[in-house]
Short mmCIF file of C-alpha atoms in Angstrom, two decimals:
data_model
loop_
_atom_site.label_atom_id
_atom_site.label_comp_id
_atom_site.label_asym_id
_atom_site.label_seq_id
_atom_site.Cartn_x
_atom_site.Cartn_y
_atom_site.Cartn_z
CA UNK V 24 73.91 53.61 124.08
CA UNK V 25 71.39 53.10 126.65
CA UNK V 26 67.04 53.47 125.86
CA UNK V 27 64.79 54.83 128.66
CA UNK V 28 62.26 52.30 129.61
CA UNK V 29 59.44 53.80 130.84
CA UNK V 30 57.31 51.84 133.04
CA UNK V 31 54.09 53.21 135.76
CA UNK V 32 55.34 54.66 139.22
CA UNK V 33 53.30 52.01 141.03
CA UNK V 34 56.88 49.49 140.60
CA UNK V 35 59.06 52.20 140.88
CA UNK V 36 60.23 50.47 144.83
CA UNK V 37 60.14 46.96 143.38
CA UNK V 38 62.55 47.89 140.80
CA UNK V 39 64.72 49.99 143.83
CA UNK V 40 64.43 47.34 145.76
CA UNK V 41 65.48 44.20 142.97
CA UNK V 42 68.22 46.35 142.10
CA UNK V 43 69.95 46.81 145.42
CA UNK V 44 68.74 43.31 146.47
CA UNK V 45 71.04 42.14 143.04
CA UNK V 46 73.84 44.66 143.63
CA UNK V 47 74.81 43.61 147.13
CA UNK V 48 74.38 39.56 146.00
CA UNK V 49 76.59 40.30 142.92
CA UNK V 50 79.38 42.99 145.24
CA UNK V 51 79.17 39.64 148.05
CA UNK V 52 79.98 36.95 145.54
CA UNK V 53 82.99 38.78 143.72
CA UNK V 54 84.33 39.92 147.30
CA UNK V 55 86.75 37.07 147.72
CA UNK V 56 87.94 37.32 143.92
CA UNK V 57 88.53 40.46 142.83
CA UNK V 58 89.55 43.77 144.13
CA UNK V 59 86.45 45.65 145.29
CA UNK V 60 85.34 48.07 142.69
CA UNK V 61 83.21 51.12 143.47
CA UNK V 62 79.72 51.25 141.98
CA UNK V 63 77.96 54.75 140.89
CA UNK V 64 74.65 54.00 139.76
CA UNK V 65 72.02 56.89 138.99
CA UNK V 66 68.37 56.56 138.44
CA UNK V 67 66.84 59.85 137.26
CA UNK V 68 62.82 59.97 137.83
CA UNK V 69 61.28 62.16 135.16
CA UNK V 70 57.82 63.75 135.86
CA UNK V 71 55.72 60.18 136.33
CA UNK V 72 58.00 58.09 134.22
CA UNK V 73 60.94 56.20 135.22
CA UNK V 74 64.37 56.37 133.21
CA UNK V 75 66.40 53.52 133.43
CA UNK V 76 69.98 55.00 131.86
CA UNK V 77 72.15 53.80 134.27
CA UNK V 78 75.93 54.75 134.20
CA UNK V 79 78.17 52.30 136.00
CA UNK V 80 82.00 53.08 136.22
CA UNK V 81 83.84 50.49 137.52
CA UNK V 82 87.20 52.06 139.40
CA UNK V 83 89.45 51.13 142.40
CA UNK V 84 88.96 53.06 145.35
CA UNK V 85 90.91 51.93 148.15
CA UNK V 86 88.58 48.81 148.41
CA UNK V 87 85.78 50.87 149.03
CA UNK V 88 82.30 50.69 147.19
CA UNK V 89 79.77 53.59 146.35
CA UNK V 90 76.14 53.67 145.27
CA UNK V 91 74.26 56.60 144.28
CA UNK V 92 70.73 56.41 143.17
CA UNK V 93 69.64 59.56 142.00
CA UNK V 94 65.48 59.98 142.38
CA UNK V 95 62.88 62.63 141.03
CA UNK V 96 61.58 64.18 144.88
CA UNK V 97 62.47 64.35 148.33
CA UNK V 98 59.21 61.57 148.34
CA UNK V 99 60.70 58.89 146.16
CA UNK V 100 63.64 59.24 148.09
CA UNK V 101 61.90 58.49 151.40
CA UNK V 102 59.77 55.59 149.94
CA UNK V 103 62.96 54.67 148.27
CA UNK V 104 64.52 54.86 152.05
CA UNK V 105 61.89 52.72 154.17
CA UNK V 106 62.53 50.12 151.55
CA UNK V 107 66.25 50.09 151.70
CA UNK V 108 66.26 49.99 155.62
CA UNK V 109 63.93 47.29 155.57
CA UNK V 110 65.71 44.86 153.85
CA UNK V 111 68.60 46.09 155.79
CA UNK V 112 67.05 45.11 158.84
CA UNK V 113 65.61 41.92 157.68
CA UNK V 114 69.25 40.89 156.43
CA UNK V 115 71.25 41.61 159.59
CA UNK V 116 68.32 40.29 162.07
CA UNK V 117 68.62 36.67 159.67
CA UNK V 118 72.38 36.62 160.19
CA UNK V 119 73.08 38.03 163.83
CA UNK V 120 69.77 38.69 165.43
CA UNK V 121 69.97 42.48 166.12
CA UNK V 122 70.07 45.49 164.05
CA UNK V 123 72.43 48.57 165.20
CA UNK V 124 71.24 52.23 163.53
CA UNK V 125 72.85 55.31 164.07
CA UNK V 126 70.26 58.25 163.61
CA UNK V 127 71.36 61.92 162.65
CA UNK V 128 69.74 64.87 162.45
CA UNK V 129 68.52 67.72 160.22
CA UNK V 130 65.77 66.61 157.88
CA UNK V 131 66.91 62.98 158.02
CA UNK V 132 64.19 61.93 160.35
CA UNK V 133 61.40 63.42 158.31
CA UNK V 134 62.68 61.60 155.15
CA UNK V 135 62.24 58.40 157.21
CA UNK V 136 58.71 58.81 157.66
CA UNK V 137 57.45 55.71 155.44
CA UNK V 138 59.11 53.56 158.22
CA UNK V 139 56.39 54.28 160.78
CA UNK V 140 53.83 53.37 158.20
CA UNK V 141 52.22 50.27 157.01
CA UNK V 142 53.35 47.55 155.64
CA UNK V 143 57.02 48.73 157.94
CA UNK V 144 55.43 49.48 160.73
CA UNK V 145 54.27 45.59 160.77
CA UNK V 146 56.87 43.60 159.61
CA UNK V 147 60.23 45.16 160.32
CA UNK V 148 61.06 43.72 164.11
CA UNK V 149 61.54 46.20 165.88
CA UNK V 150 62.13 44.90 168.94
CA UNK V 151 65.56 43.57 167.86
CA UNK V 152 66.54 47.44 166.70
CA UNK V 153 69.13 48.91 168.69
CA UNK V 154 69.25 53.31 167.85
CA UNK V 155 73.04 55.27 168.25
CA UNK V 156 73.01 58.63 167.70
CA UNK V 157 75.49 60.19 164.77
CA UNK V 158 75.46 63.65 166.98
CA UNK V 159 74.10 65.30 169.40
CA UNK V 160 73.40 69.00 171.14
CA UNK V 161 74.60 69.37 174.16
CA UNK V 162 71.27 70.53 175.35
CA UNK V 163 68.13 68.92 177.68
CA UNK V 164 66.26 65.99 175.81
CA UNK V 165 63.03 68.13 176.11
CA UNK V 166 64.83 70.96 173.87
CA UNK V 167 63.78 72.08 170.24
CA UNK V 168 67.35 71.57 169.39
CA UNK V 169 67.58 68.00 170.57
CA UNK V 170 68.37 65.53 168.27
CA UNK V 171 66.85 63.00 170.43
CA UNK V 172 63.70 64.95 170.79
CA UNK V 173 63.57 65.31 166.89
CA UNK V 174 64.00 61.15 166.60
CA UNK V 175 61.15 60.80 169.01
CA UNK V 176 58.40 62.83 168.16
CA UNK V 177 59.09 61.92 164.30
CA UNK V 178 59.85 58.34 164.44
CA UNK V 179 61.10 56.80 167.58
CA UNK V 180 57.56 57.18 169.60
CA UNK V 181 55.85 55.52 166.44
CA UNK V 182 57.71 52.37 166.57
CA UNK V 183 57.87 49.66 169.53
CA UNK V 184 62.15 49.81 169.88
CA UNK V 185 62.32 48.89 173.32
CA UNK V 186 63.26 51.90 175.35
CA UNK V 187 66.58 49.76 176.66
CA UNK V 188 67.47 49.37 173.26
CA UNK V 189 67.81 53.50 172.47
CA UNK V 190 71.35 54.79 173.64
CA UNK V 191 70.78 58.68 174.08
CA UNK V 192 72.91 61.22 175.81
CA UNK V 193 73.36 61.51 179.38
CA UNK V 194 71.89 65.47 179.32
CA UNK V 195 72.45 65.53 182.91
CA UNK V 196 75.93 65.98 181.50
CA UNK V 197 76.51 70.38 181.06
CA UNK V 198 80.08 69.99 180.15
CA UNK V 199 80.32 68.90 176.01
CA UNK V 200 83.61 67.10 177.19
CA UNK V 201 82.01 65.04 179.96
CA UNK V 202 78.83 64.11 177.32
CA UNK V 203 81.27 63.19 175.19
CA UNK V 204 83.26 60.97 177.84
CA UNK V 205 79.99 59.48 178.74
CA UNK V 206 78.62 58.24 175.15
CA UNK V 207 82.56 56.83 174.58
CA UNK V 208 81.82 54.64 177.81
CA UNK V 209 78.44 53.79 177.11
CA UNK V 210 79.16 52.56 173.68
CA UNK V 211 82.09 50.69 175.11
CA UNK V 212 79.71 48.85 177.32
CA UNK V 213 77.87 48.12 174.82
CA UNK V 214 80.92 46.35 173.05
CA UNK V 215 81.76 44.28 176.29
CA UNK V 216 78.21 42.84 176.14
CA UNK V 217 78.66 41.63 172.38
CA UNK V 218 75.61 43.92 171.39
CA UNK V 219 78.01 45.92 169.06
CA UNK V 220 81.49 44.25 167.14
CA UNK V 221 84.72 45.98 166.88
CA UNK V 222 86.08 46.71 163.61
CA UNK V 223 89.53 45.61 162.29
CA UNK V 224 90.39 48.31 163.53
CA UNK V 225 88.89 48.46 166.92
CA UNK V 226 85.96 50.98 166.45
CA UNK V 227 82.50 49.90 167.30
CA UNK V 228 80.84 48.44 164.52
CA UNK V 229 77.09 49.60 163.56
CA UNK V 230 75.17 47.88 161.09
CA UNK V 231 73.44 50.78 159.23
CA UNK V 232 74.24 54.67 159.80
CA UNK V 233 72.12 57.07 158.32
CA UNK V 234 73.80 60.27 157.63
CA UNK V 235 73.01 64.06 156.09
CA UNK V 236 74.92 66.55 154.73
CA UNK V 237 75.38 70.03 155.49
CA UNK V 238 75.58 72.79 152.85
CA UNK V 239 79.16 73.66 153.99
CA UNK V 240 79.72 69.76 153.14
CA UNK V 241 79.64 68.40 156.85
CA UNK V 242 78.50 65.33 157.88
CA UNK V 243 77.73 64.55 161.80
CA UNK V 244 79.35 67.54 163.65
CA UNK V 245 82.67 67.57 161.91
CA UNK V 246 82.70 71.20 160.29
CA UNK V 247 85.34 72.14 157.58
CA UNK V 248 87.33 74.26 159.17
CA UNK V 249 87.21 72.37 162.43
CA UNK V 250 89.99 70.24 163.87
CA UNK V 251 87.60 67.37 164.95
CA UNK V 252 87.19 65.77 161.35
CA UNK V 253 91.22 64.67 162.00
CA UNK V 254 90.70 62.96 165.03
CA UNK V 255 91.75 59.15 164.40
CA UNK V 256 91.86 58.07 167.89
CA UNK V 257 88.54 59.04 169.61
CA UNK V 258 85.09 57.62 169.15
CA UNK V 259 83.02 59.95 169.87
CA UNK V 260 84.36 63.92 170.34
CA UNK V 261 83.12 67.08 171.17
CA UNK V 262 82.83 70.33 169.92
CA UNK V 263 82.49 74.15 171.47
CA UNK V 264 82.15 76.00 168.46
CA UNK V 265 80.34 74.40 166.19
CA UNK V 266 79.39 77.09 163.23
CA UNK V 267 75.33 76.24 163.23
CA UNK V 268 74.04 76.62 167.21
CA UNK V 269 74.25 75.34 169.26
CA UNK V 270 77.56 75.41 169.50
CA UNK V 271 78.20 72.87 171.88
CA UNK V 272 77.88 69.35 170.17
CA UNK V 273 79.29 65.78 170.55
CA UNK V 274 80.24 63.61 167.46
CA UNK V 275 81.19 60.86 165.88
CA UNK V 276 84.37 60.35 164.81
CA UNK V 277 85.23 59.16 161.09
CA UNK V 278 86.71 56.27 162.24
CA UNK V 279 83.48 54.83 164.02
CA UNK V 280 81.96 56.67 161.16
CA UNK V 281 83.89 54.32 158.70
CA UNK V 282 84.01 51.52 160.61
CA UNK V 283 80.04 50.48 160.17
CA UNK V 284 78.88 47.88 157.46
CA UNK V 285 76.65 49.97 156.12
CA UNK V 286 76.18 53.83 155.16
CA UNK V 287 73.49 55.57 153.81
CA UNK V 288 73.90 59.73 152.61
CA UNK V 289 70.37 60.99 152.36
CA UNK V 290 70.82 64.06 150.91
CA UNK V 291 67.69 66.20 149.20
CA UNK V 292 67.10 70.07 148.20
CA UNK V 293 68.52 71.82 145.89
CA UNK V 294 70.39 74.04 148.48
CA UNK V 295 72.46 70.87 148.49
CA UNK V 296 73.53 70.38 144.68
CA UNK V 297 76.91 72.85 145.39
CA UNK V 298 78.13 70.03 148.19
CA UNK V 299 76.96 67.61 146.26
CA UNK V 300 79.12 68.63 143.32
CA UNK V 301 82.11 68.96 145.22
CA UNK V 302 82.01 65.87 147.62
CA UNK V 303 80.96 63.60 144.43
CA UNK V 304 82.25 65.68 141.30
CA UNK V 305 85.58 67.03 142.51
CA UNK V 306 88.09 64.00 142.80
CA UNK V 307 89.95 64.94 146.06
CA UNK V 308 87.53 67.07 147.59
CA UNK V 309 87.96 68.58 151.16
CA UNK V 310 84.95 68.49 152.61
CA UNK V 311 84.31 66.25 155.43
CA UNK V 312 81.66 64.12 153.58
CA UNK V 313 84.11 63.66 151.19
CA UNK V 314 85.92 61.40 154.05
CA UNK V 315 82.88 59.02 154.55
CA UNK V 316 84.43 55.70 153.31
CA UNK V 317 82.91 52.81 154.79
CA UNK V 318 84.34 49.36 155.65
CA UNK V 319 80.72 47.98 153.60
CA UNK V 320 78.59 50.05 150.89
CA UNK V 321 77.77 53.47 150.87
CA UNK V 322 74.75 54.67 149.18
CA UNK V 323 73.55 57.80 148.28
CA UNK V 324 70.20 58.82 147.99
CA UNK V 325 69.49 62.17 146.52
CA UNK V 326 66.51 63.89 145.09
CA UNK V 327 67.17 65.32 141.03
CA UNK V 328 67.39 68.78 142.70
CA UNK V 329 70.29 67.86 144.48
CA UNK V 330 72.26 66.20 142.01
CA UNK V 331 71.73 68.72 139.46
CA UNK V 332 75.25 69.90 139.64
CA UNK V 333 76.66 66.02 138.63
#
């Protein structure tokens, strides 16, 4: 049996923060011991109190490891977020000097909003950032349906990441097969210059990728019902017809999905708890974020109305 402690919002991110801080130290140290177990943690925030049940089930999957802190609003979540990244970056800057982040779309860029902020906006070094996109639209930069023009007006053109640093797609590109072709090389070149690892498996390696989730389940643009979730072979593809417009997209593939040390699902609204359900409540489910199984730890971070299905 497990007692709610409750205990004032103002150390609500200290405790967040302690707790992942602990969890990765504790997942490093067994690594080399025991087979790696996968993690659920969930953190319910009710009204201004905190509630510390925490369920932990300790089961094999495939060597892979799984977080998910559960928080009262889309706001903890984002506070909850900056913090998270933070230490993220601080970690891999100490150990390799750079700091690789794939960006997505959708409401993703919003929810990172504390980052541009004090005391972020200070301390993180951004100059030793690198930014990957997870997906784009096939569309000009200066378009409403630009991922790239989402990034910058909500976070990129608040934060001094040299412009070098930001690997965006070539829009002179019309063809979604030629953008596609483009990124692959790009990224490539990026590999021959040591700025990003390969994988075991020879995928480019990204520190941190922060993803979101469709209510049809999809993650990047690989749509159920869409043969681009099965490509093993690619790393990045493109798509034509792509079921939310527009419909000409590059992605991703789940194998340079898969292949990054870390992965965060940022997932909030309650038009999310159905996918939620399935991808996290349903063992075997279909969905394409159900295939998001990272070499490192994946973490989700949902608000309470969209894990009110688990």
């Amino acid at each position: 049996m497990s007692y709610p402690i409750y205990t004032p919002p103002v150390i609500l991110l200290p405790l967040v923060r302690i707790y992942i801080l602990g969890l990765r130290l504790a997942l490093s140290s067994s690594r080399n011991h025991f087979p790696t177990p996968e993690v659920q943690f969930f953190k319910l925030i009710k009204t201004s109190k905190i509630d510390t049940n925490r369920k932990k089930s300790m089961a094999a999957c495939s060597g892979k490891k799984t977080e998910k802190i559960i928080l009262k609003t889309e706001d903890d979540v984002a506070k909850a977020l900056a913090e998270y990244t933070a230490d993220l970056s601080r970690r891999f800057i100490k150990e390799k000097g750079s700091f690789t982040v794939v960006l997505s779309g959708g409401t993703l860029i919003d929810t990172m909003r504390y980052l541009t902020e004090s005391p972020y906006k200070e301390s993180v070094e951004w100059s030793k950032w690198s930014i990957f996109w997870l997906d784009e639209r096939v569309v000009p930069k200066t378009s409403d349906d630009s991922n790239y023009k989402l990034a910058m007006d909500g976070f990129l053109s608040k934060v001094p990441i040299p412009e070098a640093n930001i690997l965006a797609i070539d829009d002179t590109k019309s063809k979604p097969s030629d953008a596609a072709d483009d990124y692959e090389a790009r990224l490539k070149d990026w590999v021959d210059k040591k700025i990003l690892p390969l994988s075991s498996d020879n995928f480019p390696k990204h520190d941190l990728m922060l993803l979101g989730m469709g209510p049809d389940g999809h993650v990047a643009s690989l749509f159920p019902n869409r043969t681009q979730q099965f490509e093993t072979q690619r790393w990045v593809t493109f798509i034509l017809d792509s079921p939310k417009p527009p419909p000409p997209r590059i992605t991703y593939t789940f194998p340079v999905i898969n292949a990054a040390s870390e992965i965060a699902m940022v997932v909030t609204g309650a038009e999310l708890a159905d996918a939620v359900k399935n991808v996290l409540g349903t063992p075997n489910s279909t969905l394409p974020a159900a295939k998001v199984r990272p070499e490192g730890l994946l973490t989700w971070f949902l608000d309470q109305p969209a894990a009110s299905g688990l």
